Coordinates of C-alpha atoms and ligand atoms in Angstrom, one line a residue:
X293 CA -67.2 -17.4 -226.9
X294 CA -70.5 -16.6 -228.6
X295 CA -70.8 -13.0 -229.8
X296 CA -74.4 -13.7 -231.0
X297 CA -75.5 -13.6 -227.4
X298 CA -75.1 -9.8 -227.5
X299 CA -77.6 -7.4 -228.9
X300 CA -76.4 -6.1 -232.2
X301 CA -77.8 -3.8 -234.9
X302 CA -76.5 -4.9 -238.2
X303 CA -75.5 -2.2 -240.6
X304 CA -71.8 -2.5 -241.2
X305 CA -70.5 -3.7 -244.5
X306 CA -68.7 -6.9 -243.3
X307 CA -66.3 -8.5 -243.8
X308 CA -64.1 -5.7 -244.8
X309 CA -61.4 -6.5 -247.4
X310 CA -57.9 -7.7 -246.4
X311 CA -55.7 -6.4 -249.2
X312 CA -52.0 -6.6 -250.0
X313 CA -50.1 -3.3 -250.4
X314 CA -47.3 -4.3 -252.7
X315 CA -46.0 -0.9 -253.7
X316 CA -46.0 0.4 -250.1
X317 CA -44.4 -2.9 -249.0
X318 CA -41.6 -2.4 -251.4
X319 CA -41.0 1.1 -250.1
X320 CA -40.8 -0.1 -246.5
X321 CA -39.2 -3.5 -247.0
X322 CA -42.0 -5.2 -245.1
X323 CA -44.8 -7.5 -246.3
X324 CA -47.6 -5.2 -245.6
X325 CA -51.4 -5.9 -245.8
X326 CA -54.2 -3.5 -245.1
X327 CA -57.4 -4.5 -243.3
X328 CA -59.9 -2.1 -244.8
X329 CA -62.0 -0.9 -241.9
X330 CA -62.3 2.4 -243.7
X331 CA -64.9 0.5 -245.8
X332 CA -67.4 -0.3 -243.1
X333 CA -70.0 1.6 -245.0
X334 CA -71.6 4.0 -242.6
X335 CA -71.5 7.5 -244.0
X336 CA -67.9 7.1 -245.0
X337 CA -67.1 4.3 -242.7
X338 CA -64.4 3.8 -240.2
X339 CA -63.7 1.8 -237.0
X340 CA -66.6 3.3 -234.9
X341 CA -69.1 1.5 -237.1
X342 CA -68.3 -1.9 -235.7
X343 CA -68.5 -0.6 -232.1
X344 CA -71.8 1.1 -232.9
X345 CA -73.4 -2.2 -234.0
X346 CA -73.2 -3.4 -230.4
X347 CA -73.9 0.0 -228.8
X348 CA -77.0 0.5 -231.0
X349 CA -78.0 -3.1 -230.2
X350 CA -78.1 -2.1 -226.5
X351 CA -79.6 1.3 -227.1
X352 CA -82.5 -0.2 -229.1
X353 CA -83.0 -2.9 -226.4
X354 CA -83.4 -0.1 -223.8
X355 CA -85.9 1.7 -226.0
X356 CA -83.7 4.8 -226.5
X357 CA -84.8 7.5 -228.8
X358 CA -81.8 9.8 -228.5
X359 CA -78.1 9.1 -228.8
X360 CA -75.8 11.4 -226.9
X361 CA -72.0 11.3 -227.5
X362 CA -68.9 13.5 -227.5
X363 CA -65.7 13.9 -229.3
X364 CA -63.0 16.3 -230.7
X365 CA -64.3 18.7 -233.3
X366 CA -63.1 16.5 -236.2
X367 CA -64.3 13.3 -234.6
X368 CA -65.0 10.4 -236.9
X369 CA -66.8 8.7 -234.1
X370 CA -69.3 11.5 -233.9
X371 CA -69.9 11.4 -237.7
X372 CA -70.6 7.6 -237.6
X373 CA -72.8 8.0 -234.5
X374 CA -74.8 10.8 -236.3
X375 CA -75.3 8.5 -239.3
X376 CA -76.3 5.5 -237.1
X377 CA -78.9 7.7 -235.3
X378 CA -80.3 9.0 -238.6
X379 CA -80.7 5.5 -240.0
X380 CA -82.6 4.3 -237.0
X381 CA -84.8 7.5 -236.8
X382 CA -83.2 8.6 -233.5
X383 CA -82.2 12.1 -232.4
X384 CA -78.5 12.7 -232.0
X385 CA -77.0 15.2 -229.6
X386 CA -73.3 15.9 -229.8
X387 CA -70.8 17.8 -227.7
X388 CA -67.7 18.8 -229.5
X389 CA -64.5 19.7 -227.7
X390 CA -62.0 22.0 -229.4
X391 CA -59.1 19.8 -228.2
X392 CA -56.5 21.2 -230.6
X393 CA -57.3 25.0 -230.3
X394 CA -57.5 25.2 -234.1
X395 CA -59.9 28.0 -234.9
X396 CA -59.6 27.8 -238.7
X397 CA -63.0 27.6 -240.4
X398 CA -62.0 24.4 -242.2
X399 CA -61.3 22.7 -238.9
X400 CA -64.4 24.0 -237.1
X401 CA -66.8 23.7 -240.0
X402 CA -65.7 21.4 -242.8
X403 CA -64.7 17.7 -242.9
X404 CA -66.5 15.7 -240.3
X405 CA -68.4 18.7 -238.8
X406 CA -70.1 19.5 -242.1
X407 CA -71.1 15.8 -242.4
X408 CA -72.4 15.8 -238.8
X409 CA -74.7 18.7 -239.7
X410 CA -75.7 17.1 -243.0
X411 CA -76.7 14.0 -241.0
X412 CA -79.0 16.0 -238.8
X413 CA -77.1 15.9 -235.5
X414 CA -77.4 18.8 -233.1
X415 CA -73.9 20.1 -232.2
X416 CA -72.8 22.0 -229.1
X417 CA -69.2 23.2 -229.1
X418 CA -67.3 23.5 -225.8
X419 CA -63.7 24.7 -225.0
X420 CA -60.7 22.5 -224.5
X421 CA -60.5 20.5 -221.2
X422 CA -64.2 20.7 -220.5
X423 CA -65.6 17.7 -218.5
X424 CA -67.2 15.9 -221.4
X425 CA -68.9 13.2 -219.4
X426 CA -70.6 15.8 -217.2
X427 CA -71.7 17.6 -220.4
X428 CA -73.3 14.4 -221.7
X429 CA -75.1 13.9 -218.4
X430 CA -76.5 17.5 -218.7
X431 CA -77.9 16.6 -222.1
X432 CA -79.3 13.3 -220.9
X433 CA -81.1 15.0 -218.0
X434 CA -82.6 17.6 -220.3
X435 CA -83.7 14.8 -222.7
X436 CA -85.4 12.9 -219.8
X437 CA -87.2 16.0 -218.6
X438 CA -88.7 16.3 -222.1
X439 CA -89.9 12.7 -221.9
X440 CA -87.2 11.3 -224.1
X441 CA -85.0 8.2 -223.5
X442 CA -81.4 9.0 -223.9
X443 CA -78.5 6.6 -224.5
X444 CA -75.1 7.9 -223.7
X445 CA -72.2 6.6 -225.8
X446 CA -68.8 7.3 -224.3
X447 CA -66.1 9.1 -226.4
X448 CA -64.9 6.9 -229.2
X449 CA -67.6 4.3 -228.3
X450 CA -65.0 2.8 -226.1
X451 CA -66.6 0.8 -223.4
X452 CA -66.8 -3.0 -223.2
X453 CA -69.9 -3.2 -225.3
X454 CA -68.4 -1.1 -228.1
X455 CA -65.2 -3.1 -227.9
X456 CA -67.1 -6.2 -228.8
X457 CA -67.1 -4.8 -232.4
X458 CA -63.3 -5.3 -232.4
X459 CA -63.5 -8.7 -230.9
X460 CA -65.6 -9.5 -234.0
X461 CA -62.9 -7.9 -236.2
X462 CA -60.2 -10.1 -234.6
X463 CA -62.3 -13.2 -235.4
X464 CA -62.9 -11.9 -238.9
X465 CA -59.3 -11.2 -239.6
X466 CA -58.2 -14.6 -238.3
X467 CA -60.7 -16.3 -240.6
X468 CA -59.5 -14.3 -243.6
X469 CA -55.9 -15.1 -242.8
X470 CA -56.8 -18.8 -242.7
X471 CA -58.8 -18.6 -246.0
X472 CA -55.9 -16.8 -247.7
X473 CA -53.2 -19.0 -246.2
X474 CA -51.6 -15.8 -244.7
X475 CA -49.5 -16.0 -241.6
X476 CA -49.9 -12.7 -239.8
X477 CA -47.0 -11.8 -237.5
X478 CA -48.4 -8.5 -236.2
X479 CA -51.4 -6.3 -236.4
X480 CA -50.8 -2.5 -236.2
X481 CA -53.5 0.0 -235.4
X482 CA -53.8 3.6 -234.3
X483 CA -54.9 3.7 -230.6
X484 CA -56.8 6.6 -229.0
X485 CA -59.8 6.0 -226.8
X486 CA -58.5 2.4 -226.6
X487 CA -61.7 0.5 -227.6
X488 CA -60.3 -0.7 -230.9
X489 CA -57.0 -2.1 -229.5
X490 CA -58.8 -3.5 -226.4
X491 CA -61.3 -5.3 -228.5
X492 CA -58.7 -6.7 -230.7
X493 CA -56.5 -7.9 -227.8
X494 CA -59.6 -9.5 -226.1
X495 CA -60.6 -11.1 -229.3
X496 CA -57.2 -12.5 -230.1
X497 CA -56.8 -13.8 -226.5
X498 CA -60.3 -15.3 -226.1
X499 CA -60.3 -16.9 -229.6
X500 CA -56.7 -18.1 -229.3
X501 CA -55.8 -16.5 -232.6
X502 CA -52.8 -15.0 -230.8
X503 CA -51.8 -12.3 -233.3
X504 CA -49.8 -9.6 -231.4
X505 CA -51.4 -6.2 -231.6
X506 CA -49.2 -3.0 -231.7
X507 CA -51.1 0.2 -230.9
X508 CA -49.5 3.4 -232.1
X509 CA -50.7 6.2 -229.8
X510 CA -52.2 9.4 -230.9
X511 CA -52.7 11.2 -227.6
X512 CA -51.7 9.8 -224.2
X513 CA -48.2 8.7 -223.1
X514 CA -47.3 5.0 -223.2
X515 CA -48.0 4.1 -219.6
X516 CA -51.4 5.7 -219.6
X517 CA -52.4 4.3 -223.0
X518 CA -51.3 0.7 -222.1
X519 CA -53.2 0.9 -218.8
X520 CA -56.4 2.1 -220.6
X521 CA -56.1 -0.6 -223.2
X522 CA -55.4 -3.3 -220.7
X523 CA -58.2 -2.4 -218.3
X524 CA -60.7 -2.2 -221.2
X525 CA -59.5 -5.5 -222.7
X526 CA -60.0 -7.2 -219.4
X527 CA -63.4 -5.7 -219.0
X528 CA -64.3 -6.8 -222.5
X529 CA -63.1 -10.4 -222.0
X530 CA -65.0 -10.4 -218.7
X531 CA -68.2 -9.5 -220.5
X532 CA -67.6 -12.6 -222.6
X533 CA -67.0 -14.7 -219.5
X534 CA -63.2 -15.0 -219.9
X535 CA -61.7 -12.3 -217.8
X536 CA -58.6 -14.3 -217.0
X537 CA -57.5 -14.8 -220.6
X538 CA -56.2 -11.2 -221.1
X539 CA -52.8 -10.6 -219.5
X540 CA -50.8 -7.5 -219.2
X541 CA -48.0 -8.8 -221.6
X542 CA -50.5 -8.8 -224.5
X543 CA -50.8 -5.0 -224.5
X544 CA -48.2 -2.9 -226.4
X545 CA -48.5 0.7 -227.3
X546 CA -45.8 2.8 -228.9
X547 CA -46.6 6.5 -228.1
X548 CA -43.4 8.0 -229.6
X549 CA -45.2 9.4 -232.6
X550 CA -47.8 11.7 -231.1
X551 CA -45.7 14.7 -232.0
X552 CA -47.0 18.1 -230.6
X553 CA -50.3 16.5 -229.5
X554 CA -53.7 15.1 -230.4
X555 CA -54.9 16.2 -233.8
X556 CA -51.7 18.2 -234.5
X557 CA -49.9 17.2 -237.6
X558 CA -46.2 17.4 -238.6
X559 CA -44.1 16.8 -241.7
X560 CA -43.8 13.1 -241.0
X561 CA -47.6 12.7 -240.9
X562 CA -47.9 14.6 -244.2
X563 CA -45.1 12.3 -245.6
X564 CA -47.1 9.2 -244.4
X565 CA -50.3 10.5 -246.0
X566 CA -48.6 11.3 -249.3
X567 CA -46.6 8.1 -249.5
X568 CA -49.7 5.9 -248.9
X569 CA -51.8 7.9 -251.3
X570 CA -49.1 7.8 -254.0
X571 CA -48.1 4.2 -253.7
X572 CA -51.5 2.5 -253.1
X573 CA -54.1 5.1 -254.0
X574 CA -55.2 4.9 -250.4
X575 CA -56.4 7.8 -248.3
X576 CA -55.3 7.9 -244.6
X577 CA -56.4 10.6 -242.1
X578 CA -54.5 13.3 -240.4
X579 CA -55.3 12.4 -236.8
X580 CA -55.1 8.6 -236.4
X581 CA -54.1 6.5 -239.4
X582 CA -51.6 9.1 -240.8
X583 CA -49.9 9.2 -237.4
X584 CA -50.0 5.4 -237.1
X585 CA -48.5 5.1 -240.5
X586 CA -45.8 7.7 -239.5
X587 CA -44.9 5.3 -236.7
X588 CA -45.1 2.2 -238.9
X589 CA -42.8 3.8 -241.5
X590 CA -40.2 4.8 -238.9
X591 CA -40.4 1.4 -237.1
X592 CA -40.0 -0.4 -240.5
X593 CA -36.9 1.7 -241.3
X594 CA -35.4 0.8 -237.9
X595 CA -36.0 -2.9 -238.7
X596 CA -38.7 -3.5 -236.1
X597 CA -40.7 -5.7 -238.5
X598 CA -37.7 -7.7 -240.1
X599 CA -39.0 -10.7 -242.0
X600 CA -42.6 -10.1 -240.7
X601 CA -46.0 -10.1 -242.4
X602 CA -47.7 -7.0 -240.9
X603 CA -51.4 -6.1 -241.2
X604 CA -52.2 -2.4 -240.8
X605 CA -55.7 -1.8 -239.7
X606 CA -57.1 1.1 -241.7
X607 CA -59.5 2.6 -239.2
X608 CA -60.9 5.3 -241.6
X609 CA -61.1 9.0 -241.1
X610 CA -60.2 10.4 -244.5
X611 CA -63.3 12.7 -244.2
X612 CA -61.2 14.6 -241.6
X613 CA -58.6 15.6 -244.3
X614 CA -60.8 18.5 -245.3
X615 CA -60.6 19.9 -241.8
X616 CA -56.9 20.2 -242.4
X617 CA -57.0 22.0 -245.7
X618 CA -54.9 24.9 -244.4
X619 CA -52.1 22.7 -243.2
X620 CA -52.2 20.2 -246.1
X621 CA -52.5 22.4 -249.2
X622 CA -49.2 24.3 -248.8
X623 CA -47.4 21.0 -248.2
X624 CA -48.8 19.5 -251.4
X625 CA -48.0 22.3 -253.8
Ligands
LIG882 C1 -61.3 6.7 -233.3 C2 -60.3 6.4 -234.3 C3 -59.2 5.6 -234.0 C4 -58.9 5.2 -232.7 O1 -59.7 4.1 -232.2 P1 -59.9 4.0 -230.6 O2 -60.8 2.9 -230.5 O3 -60.5 5.3 -230.2 O4 -58.6 3.8 -230.0 C5 -58.4 5.3 -235.1 N1 -58.6 5.8 -236.3 C6 -59.7 6.5 -236.6 C7 -59.8 7.0 -238.0 C8 -60.6 6.9 -235.6 O5 -61.6 7.7 -236.0

């Protein structure tokens, strides 16, 4: 496998650190390490930055001058895309879906949304359950009519090109583990639009690093999530010329921690946020990493990681905390 064959724009701060979490480990009774993909460096960082390196590579190759993407209102993907566009002098057109129904001004205007505006993206808000792909096509048509060259990035940057960023992360993690003499039994990540887990699975499979990846779902039920991850992992491996190396048994998603729905928090998420902040000085986010840590904490308590060394992929998102001021502040008093 040779990732250098693929067009790539280089702006991420890599490699991201792999750090022990001794105080959180002691709380959970698990040897826990954190892979700090919250430190990828693009306007606050997060997991979309690695995907965007490959997506921007393709966009620049195609001569694009406008990036078009979509996400939930507090999307971290949108923030990172807006930053990437700004740094390459491209226009950025965003469609934001109010997927949670939250109308609080913090949710609709602060956190990531404030940063999207600061970064110069043009934002268009649409109601819950809008056909987001159709909306992006509408923007792309208008852009072409004006003589522009649009490049559409799917939600979460989750197609095979974007997932190459997480193939690269799998290779990076395996190299760090070798350097540090660390035997990793399991990698745990939040899983949403599936590109992160799919890229990791494809990277582990194609490189032979063979570290099992557990996705903790934030939206879809298990069957749907595992199917999405598997299909994209196969497509990503195929892009690298190794379609046959990804098999269905490599894909695990635990979707028992979604709670009331995508972007909706509960006490166990708040407990995960506070425990991680107060043991490690580490900021998780309300939508993804807080929910994944809620799952990791519960699974650890049930003995699911007995005797294992576990790496938690910190996919970023702390900028979204400010969108949840109304829910979080009363819980923290
Ligand atoms: C998008 C996102 C995820 C989920 O990654 P997918 O590739 O969409 O599955 C996890 N954590 C954070 C902070 C994110 O922004």
